mmCIF file of C-alpha atoms in Angstrom:
data_model
loop_
_atom_site.group_PDB
_atom_site.id
_atom_site.type_symbol
_atom_site.label_atom_id
_atom_site.label_comp_id
_atom_site.label_asym_id
_atom_site.label_seq_id
_atom_site.Cartn_x
_atom_site.Cartn_y
_atom_site.Cartn_z
ATOM 1 C CA MET A 293 25.562 -24.115 -16.036
ATOM 2 C CA ALA A 294 26.529 -25.268 -19.518
ATOM 3 C CA ASP A 295 22.850 -25.926 -20.262
ATOM 4 C CA ILE A 296 22.026 -22.247 -19.704
ATOM 5 C CA VAL A 297 24.829 -21.112 -22.000
ATOM 6 C CA GLU A 298 23.601 -23.553 -24.636
ATOM 7 C CA GLU A 299 20.037 -22.259 -24.236
ATOM 8 C CA VAL A 300 21.229 -18.676 -24.706
ATOM 9 C CA GLY A 301 22.844 -19.817 -27.964
ATOM 10 C CA LYS A 302 19.578 -21.349 -29.153
ATOM 11 C CA LEU A 303 17.627 -18.196 -28.272
ATOM 12 C CA LYS A 304 20.225 -16.143 -30.143
ATOM 13 C CA ASP A 305 19.604 -18.246 -33.239
ATOM 14 C CA ILE A 306 15.814 -18.001 -32.811
ATOM 15 C CA LEU A 307 16.047 -14.221 -32.658
ATOM 16 C CA TYR A 308 18.257 -14.163 -35.764
ATOM 17 C CA ALA A 309 16.014 -16.453 -37.801
ATOM 18 C CA GLY A 310 12.513 -15.585 -36.674
ATOM 19 C CA ARG A 311 12.400 -12.020 -35.356
ATOM 20 C CA PRO A 312 13.775 -9.490 -37.853
ATOM 21 C CA SER A 313 13.335 -6.587 -35.446
ATOM 22 C CA TYR A 314 15.537 -8.447 -32.944
ATOM 23 C CA LEU A 315 18.416 -9.088 -35.345
ATOM 24 C CA ILE A 316 20.489 -6.453 -33.548
ATOM 25 C CA ILE A 317 19.933 -8.307 -30.243
ATOM 26 C CA SER A 318 21.115 -11.556 -31.816
ATOM 27 C CA SER A 319 24.207 -9.796 -33.183
ATOM 28 C CA ALA A 320 25.000 -8.363 -29.754
ATOM 29 C CA LEU A 321 24.582 -11.783 -28.123
ATOM 30 C CA ALA A 322 27.110 -13.145 -30.608
ATOM 31 C CA ASP A 323 29.696 -10.897 -28.920
ATOM 32 C CA PHE A 324 29.150 -12.814 -25.657
ATOM 33 C CA TYR A 325 28.268 -16.345 -26.741
ATOM 34 C CA PRO A 326 29.645 -18.681 -25.544
ATOM 35 C CA ASP A 327 32.805 -17.658 -23.653
ATOM 36 C CA ARG A 328 31.632 -14.384 -22.105
ATOM 37 C CA ILE A 329 28.489 -15.722 -20.447
ATOM 38 C CA VAL A 330 28.895 -16.209 -16.692
ATOM 39 C CA VAL A 331 26.272 -18.282 -14.878
ATOM 40 C CA SER A 332 26.508 -17.407 -11.194
ATOM 41 C CA GLU A 333 24.375 -16.919 -8.101
ATOM 42 C CA ASP A 334 26.541 -13.916 -7.224
ATOM 43 C CA VAL A 335 24.147 -11.793 -9.316
ATOM 44 C CA ASP A 336 20.532 -11.279 -8.257
ATOM 45 C CA SER A 337 18.990 -11.864 -11.679
ATOM 46 C CA ALA A 338 21.068 -10.908 -14.734
ATOM 47 C CA GLY A 339 23.478 -8.149 -15.653
ATOM 48 C CA THR A 340 26.319 -6.910 -17.813
ATOM 49 C CA ASP A 341 29.416 -4.735 -17.570
ATOM 50 C CA SER A 342 29.852 -4.877 -21.381
ATOM 51 C CA ARG A 343 32.588 -7.466 -20.862
ATOM 52 C CA TYR A 344 30.469 -10.357 -19.598
ATOM 53 C CA LEU A 345 26.801 -11.324 -19.500
ATOM 54 C CA TYR A 346 25.890 -12.587 -16.029
ATOM 55 C CA ILE A 347 22.899 -14.861 -15.376
ATOM 56 C CA ASN A 348 21.580 -16.197 -12.078
ATOM 57 C CA PRO A 349 20.558 -19.839 -12.726
ATOM 58 C CA ARG A 350 17.641 -19.896 -10.268
ATOM 59 C CA TYR A 351 16.232 -16.662 -11.666
ATOM 60 C CA TRP A 352 16.646 -17.935 -15.238
ATOM 61 C CA SER A 353 14.946 -21.278 -14.581
ATOM 62 C CA ALA A 354 11.777 -19.557 -13.350
ATOM 63 C CA LEU A 355 11.274 -17.580 -16.589
ATOM 64 C CA THR A 356 9.151 -18.421 -19.624
ATOM 65 C CA THR A 357 10.837 -18.481 -23.037
ATOM 66 C CA GLU A 358 9.434 -15.028 -23.845
ATOM 67 C CA GLU A 359 10.724 -13.678 -20.525
ATOM 68 C CA LYS A 360 14.166 -15.138 -21.218
ATOM 69 C CA ILE A 361 14.156 -13.309 -24.545
ATOM 70 C CA PHE A 362 13.122 -10.178 -22.645
ATOM 71 C CA VAL A 363 16.018 -10.521 -20.183
ATOM 72 C CA LEU A 364 18.585 -11.160 -22.930
ATOM 73 C CA SER A 365 17.236 -8.249 -24.983
ATOM 74 C CA HIS A 366 17.291 -6.019 -21.905
ATOM 75 C CA GLU A 367 20.937 -6.763 -21.165
ATOM 76 C CA MET A 368 22.015 -6.495 -24.791
ATOM 77 C CA LEU A 369 20.357 -3.086 -25.162
ATOM 78 C CA HIS A 370 22.364 -1.888 -22.142
ATOM 79 C CA TYR A 371 25.440 -3.176 -23.963
ATOM 80 C CA ILE A 372 24.534 -1.706 -27.367
ATOM 81 C CA PHE A 373 23.763 1.734 -25.913
ATOM 82 C CA GLY A 374 26.904 1.767 -23.733
ATOM 83 C CA ASP A 375 25.037 2.168 -20.449
ATOM 84 C CA PRO A 376 27.783 0.483 -18.354
ATOM 85 C CA GLU A 377 30.393 2.899 -19.741
ATOM 86 C CA TYR A 378 28.426 5.937 -18.554
ATOM 87 C CA ILE A 379 28.980 4.898 -14.929
ATOM 88 C CA LYS A 380 32.733 5.402 -15.189
ATOM 89 C CA SER A 381 32.900 8.210 -17.749
ATOM 90 C CA TRP A 382 30.106 10.355 -16.283
ATOM 91 C CA GLY A 383 30.472 9.329 -12.648
ATOM 92 C CA VAL A 384 26.722 8.767 -12.412
ATOM 93 C CA ASP A 385 25.013 7.260 -9.369
ATOM 94 C CA THR A 386 24.836 3.555 -10.227
ATOM 95 C CA LEU A 387 21.408 2.885 -8.704
ATOM 96 C CA LEU A 388 19.711 5.914 -10.264
ATOM 97 C CA TRP A 389 21.352 5.215 -13.640
ATOM 98 C CA ASN A 390 20.027 1.656 -13.466
ATOM 99 C CA LEU A 391 16.523 2.915 -12.713
ATOM 100 C CA ALA A 392 16.611 5.404 -15.589
ATOM 101 C CA THR A 393 18.066 3.071 -18.215
ATOM 102 C CA ASP A 394 15.884 0.151 -17.109
ATOM 103 C CA CYS A 395 12.767 2.284 -17.456
ATOM 104 C CA VAL A 396 13.598 3.287 -21.031
ATOM 105 C CA ILE A 397 14.563 -0.230 -22.124
ATOM 106 C CA ASN A 398 11.686 -2.012 -20.389
ATOM 107 C CA ARG A 399 8.981 0.312 -21.678
ATOM 108 C CA GLU A 400 10.038 -0.498 -25.252
ATOM 109 C CA LEU A 401 10.345 -4.251 -24.733
ATOM 110 C CA LEU A 402 6.980 -4.464 -22.973
ATOM 111 C CA ARG A 403 5.309 -3.129 -26.111
ATOM 112 C CA ASP A 404 6.553 -6.119 -28.084
ATOM 113 C CA LEU A 405 7.041 -9.093 -25.752
ATOM 114 C CA ARG A 406 4.375 -10.998 -23.843
ATOM 115 C CA VAL A 407 5.307 -11.538 -20.215
ATOM 116 C CA ARG A 408 3.357 -12.612 -17.167
ATOM 117 C CA ASP A 409 1.945 -9.999 -14.808
ATOM 118 C CA LYS A 410 4.275 -11.100 -12.020
ATOM 119 C CA PHE A 411 7.274 -10.566 -14.299
ATOM 120 C CA ARG A 412 6.017 -7.123 -15.340
ATOM 121 C CA GLU A 413 5.527 -6.192 -11.690
ATOM 122 C CA SER A 414 9.063 -7.315 -10.846
ATOM 123 C CA ILE A 415 10.817 -4.827 -13.161
ATOM 124 C CA VAL A 416 11.176 -1.054 -13.393
ATOM 125 C CA THR A 417 8.477 0.570 -15.518
ATOM 126 C CA PRO A 418 7.249 4.135 -16.086
ATOM 127 C CA ALA A 419 4.334 3.367 -13.752
ATOM 128 C CA PHE A 420 6.706 2.288 -10.970
ATOM 129 C CA LEU A 421 8.889 5.394 -11.297
ATOM 130 C CA ALA A 422 5.799 7.609 -11.337
ATOM 131 C CA GLU A 423 4.674 5.992 -8.066
ATOM 132 C CA LEU A 424 8.170 6.478 -6.648
ATOM 133 C CA ALA A 425 8.182 10.144 -7.655
ATOM 134 C CA GLU A 426 4.769 10.650 -6.077
ATOM 135 C CA LEU A 427 5.926 9.025 -2.828
ATOM 136 C CA ILE A 428 9.042 11.186 -2.670
ATOM 137 C CA GLY A 429 6.944 14.220 -3.565
ATOM 138 C CA VAL A 430 4.700 13.576 -0.561
ATOM 139 C CA ILE A 431 7.716 13.097 1.736
ATOM 140 C CA LEU A 432 9.255 16.372 0.530
ATOM 141 C CA ASN A 433 5.916 18.187 0.338
ATOM 142 C CA LEU A 434 6.587 19.135 -3.279
ATOM 143 C CA PRO A 435 4.031 21.010 -5.393
ATOM 144 C CA GLU A 436 2.241 18.888 -8.006
ATOM 145 C CA SER A 437 4.104 20.698 -10.783
ATOM 146 C CA LYS A 438 7.361 19.137 -9.554
ATOM 147 C CA ILE A 439 6.053 15.551 -9.512
ATOM 148 C CA LYS A 440 6.418 13.773 -12.842
ATOM 149 C CA GLY A 441 3.684 11.342 -13.807
ATOM 150 C CA ARG A 442 3.605 8.127 -15.814
ATOM 151 C CA GLU A 443 3.131 9.919 -19.124
ATOM 152 C CA TRP A 444 6.355 11.864 -18.596
ATOM 153 C CA PHE A 445 8.324 8.691 -17.806
ATOM 154 C CA GLU A 446 6.849 7.075 -20.939
ATOM 155 C CA GLY A 447 8.478 9.692 -23.141
ATOM 156 C CA ALA A 448 11.561 10.975 -21.316
ATOM 157 C CA THR A 449 15.125 10.036 -22.259
ATOM 158 C CA LYS A 450 17.327 8.065 -19.884
ATOM 159 C CA GLN A 451 19.351 11.215 -19.167
ATOM 160 C CA GLU A 452 16.225 13.226 -18.348
ATOM 161 C CA ILE A 453 14.948 10.486 -16.041
ATOM 162 C CA TYR A 454 18.336 10.136 -14.337
ATOM 163 C CA TYR A 455 18.689 13.842 -13.570
ATOM 164 C CA TYR A 456 15.110 14.083 -12.360
ATOM 165 C CA LEU A 457 15.591 11.117 -10.009
ATOM 166 C CA LYS A 458 18.876 12.608 -8.793
ATOM 167 C CA TRP A 459 17.112 15.909 -8.125
ATOM 168 C CA LEU A 460 14.552 14.053 -5.985
ATOM 169 C CA PHE A 461 17.005 11.815 -4.132
ATOM 170 C CA ASP A 462 19.417 14.672 -3.386
ATOM 171 C CA ARG A 463 16.638 16.279 -1.351
ATOM 172 C CA LEU A 464 15.741 13.220 0.696
ATOM 173 C CA PRO A 465 17.061 12.843 4.261
ATOM 174 C CA LYS A 466 19.148 9.684 4.735
ATOM 175 C CA PRO A 467 16.489 7.676 6.677
ATOM 176 C CA LYS A 468 13.996 8.289 3.884
ATOM 177 C CA ILE A 469 16.515 7.204 1.234
ATOM 178 C CA GLU A 470 16.789 3.870 3.046
ATOM 179 C CA GLU A 471 12.988 3.602 3.133
ATOM 180 C CA ILE A 472 12.717 4.278 -0.591
ATOM 181 C CA GLY A 473 15.608 1.889 -1.227
ATOM 182 C CA SER A 474 13.635 -0.969 0.295
ATOM 183 C CA LYS A 475 10.940 -0.480 -2.341
ATOM 184 C CA ILE A 476 13.508 -0.525 -5.140
ATOM 185 C CA ALA A 477 15.254 -3.621 -3.767
ATOM 186 C CA ASP A 478 12.344 -5.858 -4.802
ATOM 187 C CA LYS A 479 12.789 -4.984 -8.481
ATOM 188 C CA LYS A 480 14.630 -7.510 -10.636
ATOM 189 C CA LEU A 481 17.290 -6.488 -13.180
ATOM 190 C CA THR A 482 17.845 -3.272 -11.178
ATOM 191 C CA GLY A 483 21.548 -3.108 -10.474
ATOM 192 C CA ASP A 484 22.247 -5.073 -13.623
ATOM 193 C CA VAL A 485 24.267 -2.294 -15.274
ATOM 194 C CA LYS A 486 27.729 -2.603 -13.782
ATOM 195 C CA PRO A 487 30.780 -0.331 -14.250
ATOM 196 C CA SER A 488 32.556 -1.250 -17.474
ATOM 197 C CA PRO A 489 36.298 -1.654 -18.035
ATOM 198 C CA TYR A 490 35.824 -0.083 -21.481
ATOM 199 C CA SER A 491 35.964 3.618 -22.329
ATOM 200 C CA ARG A 492 33.074 5.803 -23.450
ATOM 201 C CA GLU A 493 34.766 6.105 -26.859
ATOM 202 C CA GLU A 494 34.782 2.321 -27.242
ATOM 203 C CA ALA A 495 31.091 2.245 -26.328
ATOM 204 C CA GLU A 496 30.309 4.898 -28.940
ATOM 205 C CA ASP A 497 32.168 2.866 -31.574
ATOM 206 C CA ARG A 498 30.116 -0.174 -30.549
ATOM 207 C CA GLU A 499 26.825 1.696 -30.828
ATOM 208 C CA ARG A 500 27.767 2.950 -34.297
ATOM 209 C CA ARG A 501 28.609 -0.625 -35.340
ATOM 210 C CA PHE A 502 25.202 -1.915 -34.307
ATOM 211 C CA ARG A 503 23.352 1.018 -35.846
ATOM 212 C CA ALA A 504 25.136 0.606 -39.206
#
């Protein structure tokens, strides 16, 4: 357990020294390292509630160094942008908010970090959400104009994606929601944004600090 915390510290320093564009990620990690990192098998992969960074040791050990940087960057961007605080302050659906925020974060990180195909396939991407929208569209017999494609998910904001997904899921009968849920369950890092004990105002102050 301590080895993983120590490794996170080393990756934080690597990001600070060798990747200028990731300086903000290193600074965010400094808020958690070392005392607010929880290594536990109670989480599926990794996650944050803005108070702690959670890491599953078995999931972590199977990642390459670049994928570990991806996971840390992913969680820190949730933290920087206050995604956990939205759950409490907006009362958003936790699963759909995770899908929307994961899509936006992952599409940016995938442009910069080299990961294996199996890692890419294990996370939420614009392509995955486009496939999900198409599947739900077929179930609901929606016209093509109501089914968003990959290009839309590549450019939409997290709020736009969330409300579109909510619009789709609100129309699904319960048995179909369970069927769709089984497809989502295979995705790693989904469910990683957990309700935060902090207020939305505190999250906004945090985002301003990192953007300064």
